[in-house]
Short mmCIF file of C-alpha atoms and ligand atoms in Angstrom, two decimals:
data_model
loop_
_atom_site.label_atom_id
_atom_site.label_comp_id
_atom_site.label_asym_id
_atom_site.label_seq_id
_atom_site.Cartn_x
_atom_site.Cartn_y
_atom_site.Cartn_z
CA UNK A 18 -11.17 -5.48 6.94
CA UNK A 19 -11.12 -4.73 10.70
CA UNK A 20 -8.82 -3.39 12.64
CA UNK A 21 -8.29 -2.64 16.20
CA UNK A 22 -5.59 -0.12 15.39
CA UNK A 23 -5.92 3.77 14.84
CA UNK A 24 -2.66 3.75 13.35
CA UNK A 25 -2.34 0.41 10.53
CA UNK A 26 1.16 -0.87 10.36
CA UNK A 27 1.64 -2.96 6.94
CA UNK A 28 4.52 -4.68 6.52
CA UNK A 29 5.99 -4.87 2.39
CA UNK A 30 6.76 -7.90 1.68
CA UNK A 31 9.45 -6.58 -0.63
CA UNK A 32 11.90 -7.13 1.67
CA UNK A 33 10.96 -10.40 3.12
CA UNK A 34 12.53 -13.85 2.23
CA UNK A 35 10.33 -15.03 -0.81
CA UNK A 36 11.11 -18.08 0.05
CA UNK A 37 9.76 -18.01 3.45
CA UNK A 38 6.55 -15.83 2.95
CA UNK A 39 4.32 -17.71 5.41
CA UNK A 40 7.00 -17.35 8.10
CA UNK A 41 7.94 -14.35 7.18
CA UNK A 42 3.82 -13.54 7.29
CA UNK A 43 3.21 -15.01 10.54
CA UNK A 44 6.81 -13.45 11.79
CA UNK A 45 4.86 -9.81 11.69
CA UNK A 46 1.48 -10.56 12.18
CA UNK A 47 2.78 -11.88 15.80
CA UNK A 48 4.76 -8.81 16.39
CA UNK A 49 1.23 -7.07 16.08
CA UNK A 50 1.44 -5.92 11.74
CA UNK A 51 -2.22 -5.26 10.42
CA UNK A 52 -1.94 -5.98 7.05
CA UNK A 53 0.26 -7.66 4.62
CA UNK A 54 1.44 -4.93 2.06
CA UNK A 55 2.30 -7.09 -1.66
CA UNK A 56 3.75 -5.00 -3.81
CA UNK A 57 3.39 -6.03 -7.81
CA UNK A 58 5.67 -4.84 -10.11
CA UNK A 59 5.86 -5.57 -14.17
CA UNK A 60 9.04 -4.40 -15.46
CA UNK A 61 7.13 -1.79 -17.40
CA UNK A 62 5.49 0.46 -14.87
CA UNK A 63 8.79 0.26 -12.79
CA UNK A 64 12.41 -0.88 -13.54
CA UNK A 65 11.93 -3.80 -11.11
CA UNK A 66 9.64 -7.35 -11.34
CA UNK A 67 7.98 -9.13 -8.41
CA UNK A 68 5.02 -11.30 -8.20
CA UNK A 69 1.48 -12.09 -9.59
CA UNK A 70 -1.81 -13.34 -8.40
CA UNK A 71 -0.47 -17.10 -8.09
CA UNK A 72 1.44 -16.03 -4.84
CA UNK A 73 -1.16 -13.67 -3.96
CA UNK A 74 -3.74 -16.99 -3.86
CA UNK A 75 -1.04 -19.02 -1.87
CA UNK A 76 -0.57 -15.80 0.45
CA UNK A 77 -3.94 -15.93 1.02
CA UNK A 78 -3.86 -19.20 2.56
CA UNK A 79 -0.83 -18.77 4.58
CA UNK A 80 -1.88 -16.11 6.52
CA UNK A 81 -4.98 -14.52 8.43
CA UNK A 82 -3.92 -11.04 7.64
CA UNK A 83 -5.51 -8.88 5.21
CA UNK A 84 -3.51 -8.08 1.76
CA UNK A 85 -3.20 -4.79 0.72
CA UNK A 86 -1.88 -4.93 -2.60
CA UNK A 87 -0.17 -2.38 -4.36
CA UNK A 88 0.11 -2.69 -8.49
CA UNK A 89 2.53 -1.44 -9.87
CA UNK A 90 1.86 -2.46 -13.37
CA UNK A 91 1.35 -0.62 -16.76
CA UNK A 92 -2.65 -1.42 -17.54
CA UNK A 93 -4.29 -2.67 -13.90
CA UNK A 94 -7.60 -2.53 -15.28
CA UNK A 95 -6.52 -5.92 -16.90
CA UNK A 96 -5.36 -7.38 -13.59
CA UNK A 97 -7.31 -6.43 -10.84
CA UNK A 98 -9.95 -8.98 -11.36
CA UNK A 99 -7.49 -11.87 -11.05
CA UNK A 100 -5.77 -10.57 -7.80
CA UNK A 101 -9.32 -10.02 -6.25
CA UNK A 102 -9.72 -13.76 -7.05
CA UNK A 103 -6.45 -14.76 -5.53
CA UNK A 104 -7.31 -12.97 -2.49
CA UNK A 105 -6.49 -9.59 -2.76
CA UNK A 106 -8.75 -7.75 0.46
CA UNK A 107 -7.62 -3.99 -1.05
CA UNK A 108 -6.56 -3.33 -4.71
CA UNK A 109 -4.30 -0.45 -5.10
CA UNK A 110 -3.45 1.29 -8.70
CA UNK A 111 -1.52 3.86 -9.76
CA UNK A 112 -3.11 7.15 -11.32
CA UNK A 113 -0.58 7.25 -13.76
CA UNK A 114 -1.00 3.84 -15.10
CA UNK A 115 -2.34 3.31 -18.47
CA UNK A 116 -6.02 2.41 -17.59
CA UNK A 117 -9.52 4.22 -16.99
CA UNK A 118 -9.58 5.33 -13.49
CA UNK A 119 -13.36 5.11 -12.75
CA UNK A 120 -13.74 2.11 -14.46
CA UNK A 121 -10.62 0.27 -12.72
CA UNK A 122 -12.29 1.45 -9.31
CA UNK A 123 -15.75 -0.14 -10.21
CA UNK A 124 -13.39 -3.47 -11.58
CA UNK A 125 -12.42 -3.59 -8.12
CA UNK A 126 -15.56 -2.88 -6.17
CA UNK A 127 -17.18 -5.59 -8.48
CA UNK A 128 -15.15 -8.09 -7.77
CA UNK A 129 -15.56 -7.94 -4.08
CA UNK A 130 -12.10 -5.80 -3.25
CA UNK A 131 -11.61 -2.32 -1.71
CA UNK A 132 -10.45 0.26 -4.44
CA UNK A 133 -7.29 2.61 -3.48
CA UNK A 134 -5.37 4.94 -5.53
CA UNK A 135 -1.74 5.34 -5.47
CA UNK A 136 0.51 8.96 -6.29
CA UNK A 137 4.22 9.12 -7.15
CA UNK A 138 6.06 11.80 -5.74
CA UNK A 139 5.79 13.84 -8.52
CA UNK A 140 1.92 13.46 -9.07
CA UNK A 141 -0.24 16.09 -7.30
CA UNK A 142 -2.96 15.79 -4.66
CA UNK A 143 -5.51 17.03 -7.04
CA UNK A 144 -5.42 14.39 -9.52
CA UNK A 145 -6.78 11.89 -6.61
CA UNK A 146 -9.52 14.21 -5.87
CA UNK A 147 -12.47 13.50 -8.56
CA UNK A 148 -11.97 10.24 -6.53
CA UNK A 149 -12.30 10.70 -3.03
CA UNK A 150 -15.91 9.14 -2.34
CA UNK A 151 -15.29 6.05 -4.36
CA UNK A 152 -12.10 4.85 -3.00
CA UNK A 153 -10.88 3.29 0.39
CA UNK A 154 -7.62 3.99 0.66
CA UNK A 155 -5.58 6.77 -0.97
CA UNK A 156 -1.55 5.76 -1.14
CA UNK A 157 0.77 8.61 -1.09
CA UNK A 158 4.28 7.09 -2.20
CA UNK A 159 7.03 8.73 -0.47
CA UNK A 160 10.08 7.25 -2.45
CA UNK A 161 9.99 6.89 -6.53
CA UNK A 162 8.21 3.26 -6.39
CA UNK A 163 10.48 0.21 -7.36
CA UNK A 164 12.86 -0.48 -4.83
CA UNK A 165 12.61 -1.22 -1.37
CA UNK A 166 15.51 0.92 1.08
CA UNK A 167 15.15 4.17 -0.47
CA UNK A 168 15.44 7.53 1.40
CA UNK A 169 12.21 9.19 2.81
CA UNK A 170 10.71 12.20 0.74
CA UNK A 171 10.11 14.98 3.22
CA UNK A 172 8.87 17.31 0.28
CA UNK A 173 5.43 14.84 0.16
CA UNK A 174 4.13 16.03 3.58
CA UNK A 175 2.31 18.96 2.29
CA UNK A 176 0.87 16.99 -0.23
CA UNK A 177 -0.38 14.32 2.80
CA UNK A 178 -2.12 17.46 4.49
CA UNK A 179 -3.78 18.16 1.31
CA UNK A 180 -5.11 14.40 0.38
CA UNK A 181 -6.02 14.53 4.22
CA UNK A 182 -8.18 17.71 3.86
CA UNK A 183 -9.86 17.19 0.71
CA UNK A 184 -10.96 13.60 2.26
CA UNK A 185 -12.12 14.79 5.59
CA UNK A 186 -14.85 16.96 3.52
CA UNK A 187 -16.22 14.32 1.34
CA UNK A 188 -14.80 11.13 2.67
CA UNK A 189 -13.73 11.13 6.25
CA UNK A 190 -13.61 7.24 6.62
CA UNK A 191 -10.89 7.80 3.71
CA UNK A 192 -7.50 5.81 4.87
CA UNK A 193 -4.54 7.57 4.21
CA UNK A 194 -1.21 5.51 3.73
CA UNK A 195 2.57 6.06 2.85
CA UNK A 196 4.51 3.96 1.36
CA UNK A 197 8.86 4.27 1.24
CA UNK A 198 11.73 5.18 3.53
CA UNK A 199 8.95 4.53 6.67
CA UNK A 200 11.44 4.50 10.08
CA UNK A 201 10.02 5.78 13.45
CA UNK A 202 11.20 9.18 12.95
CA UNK A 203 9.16 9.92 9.56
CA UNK A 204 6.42 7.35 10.70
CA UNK A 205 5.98 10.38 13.21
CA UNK A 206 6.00 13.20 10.16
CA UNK A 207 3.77 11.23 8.18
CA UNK A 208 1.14 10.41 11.13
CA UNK A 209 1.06 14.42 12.27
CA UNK A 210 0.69 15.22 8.37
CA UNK A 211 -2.65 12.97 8.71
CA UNK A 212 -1.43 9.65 7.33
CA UNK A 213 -3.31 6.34 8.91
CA UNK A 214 -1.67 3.25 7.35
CA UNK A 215 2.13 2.80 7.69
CA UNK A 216 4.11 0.99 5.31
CA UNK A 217 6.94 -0.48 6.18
CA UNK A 218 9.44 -3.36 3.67
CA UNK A 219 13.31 -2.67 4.92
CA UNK A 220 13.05 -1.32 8.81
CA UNK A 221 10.62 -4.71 10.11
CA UNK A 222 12.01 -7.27 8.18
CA UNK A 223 15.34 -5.97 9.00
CA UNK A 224 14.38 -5.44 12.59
CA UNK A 225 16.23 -8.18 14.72
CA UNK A 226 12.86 -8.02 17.44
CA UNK A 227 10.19 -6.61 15.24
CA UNK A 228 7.13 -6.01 17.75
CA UNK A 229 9.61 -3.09 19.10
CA UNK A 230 9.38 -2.20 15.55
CA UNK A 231 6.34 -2.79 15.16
CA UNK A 232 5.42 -0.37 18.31
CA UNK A 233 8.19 1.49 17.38
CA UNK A 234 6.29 2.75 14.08
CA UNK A 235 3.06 3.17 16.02
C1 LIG B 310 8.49 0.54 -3.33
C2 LIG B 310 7.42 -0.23 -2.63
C3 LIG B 310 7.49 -0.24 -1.16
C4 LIG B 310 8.77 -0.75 -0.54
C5 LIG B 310 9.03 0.06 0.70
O1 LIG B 310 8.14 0.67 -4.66
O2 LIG B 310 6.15 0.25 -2.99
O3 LIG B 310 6.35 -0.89 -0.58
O4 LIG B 310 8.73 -2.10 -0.19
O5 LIG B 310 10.25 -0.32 1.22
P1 LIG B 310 11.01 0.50 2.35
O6 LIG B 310 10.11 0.51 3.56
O7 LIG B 310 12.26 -0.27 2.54
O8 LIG B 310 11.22 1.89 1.82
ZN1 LIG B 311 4.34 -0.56 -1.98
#
């Protein structure tokens, strides 16, 4: 993936028209996005169900952008081979899921994807840190993960600082994204705290002009 960004806005297609998703694709890749953000969810992992690979592989051919997909799903291990397939440019997994950390990051790096890890709020900084060198992307949630629209979690900032810290020593090209209540005003919190990728589901595809959202965030 390449970007010409220093901060990388990625829209969640959570809260997009499902079905619309190449307009609603195009819609924010025009208005400047980065990267598509597809969040899975099982019904087992979270209280909530979404979509598979198959719309990840159609995704793929509706749009140019790169997908940054977040599982949210019980045992990822078994997945992450099939959404690589379908398309999938960066593979994020939970570290509380069910499945072998270090062997779901070499999954991922085998089948051609980038590997990220993902923390719920309640999840310290230090259980990403064995990790650092072998992952992309690290993915601080900043809302419970489910639902789309949820209030901002000021309380993770510190633990932003920390991720950002322990990756500048081993891992500086680390990307650090949040993920949940994302509106210009915590966008700002989040990017001082030393977050990198912006995620972003209710505020653009609720925005009536969303390249002023789009800068907005930025
Ligand atoms: C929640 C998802 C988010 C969600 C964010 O579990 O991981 O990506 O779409 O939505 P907003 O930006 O509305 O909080
Ligand atoms: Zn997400």
């Amino acid at each position: 993936m390449n970007f010409t960004h220093s901060i990388k806005i990625a829209p969640s297609i959570l809260s997009a028209d499902y079905a619309s998703l190449r307009d609603e694709s195009e819609r924010v890749r025009l208005a400047g996005a980065d990267m598509l953000h597809v969040d899975v969810m099982d019904g087992h992992f979270v209280p909530n169900i979404t979509i598979g690979p198959a719309v990840v592989k159609s995704l793929n051919k509706a749009t140019e952008m790169p997908l940054d997909c977040h599982l949210m799903i019980t045992d990822p291990l078994d997945y992450v081979e099939a959404f690589a397939k379908a398309g999938a440019d960066l593979i994020s997994f939970h570290v509380e899921s069910r499945s072998d950390i270090a062997a779901t990051i070499a999954k991922i790096k085998s089948a051609g994807a980038l590997p990220a890890l993902v923390l719920k709020p309640g999840t310290p900084a230090s259980a990403v840190e064995p990790y650092l060198r072998d992952l992309a992307l690290v993915l601080v949630m900043t809302v419970e993960p489910g639902f789309g629209g949820q209030k901002f979690m000021s309380d993770m900032l510190p633990k932003i600082r920390a991720i950002r810290a322990m990756a500048d020593a081993v891992n500086p090209d680390l990307l650090l994204e949040v993920d949940g209540g994302i509106v210009p005003d915590t966008a700002k919190l989040c990017v001082e705290a030393g977050a990198d990728v912006l995620v972003s589901g209710s505020y653009l595809f609720g925005a009536t002009d969303v390249a002023a959202a789009v800068a907005s965030l930025r």
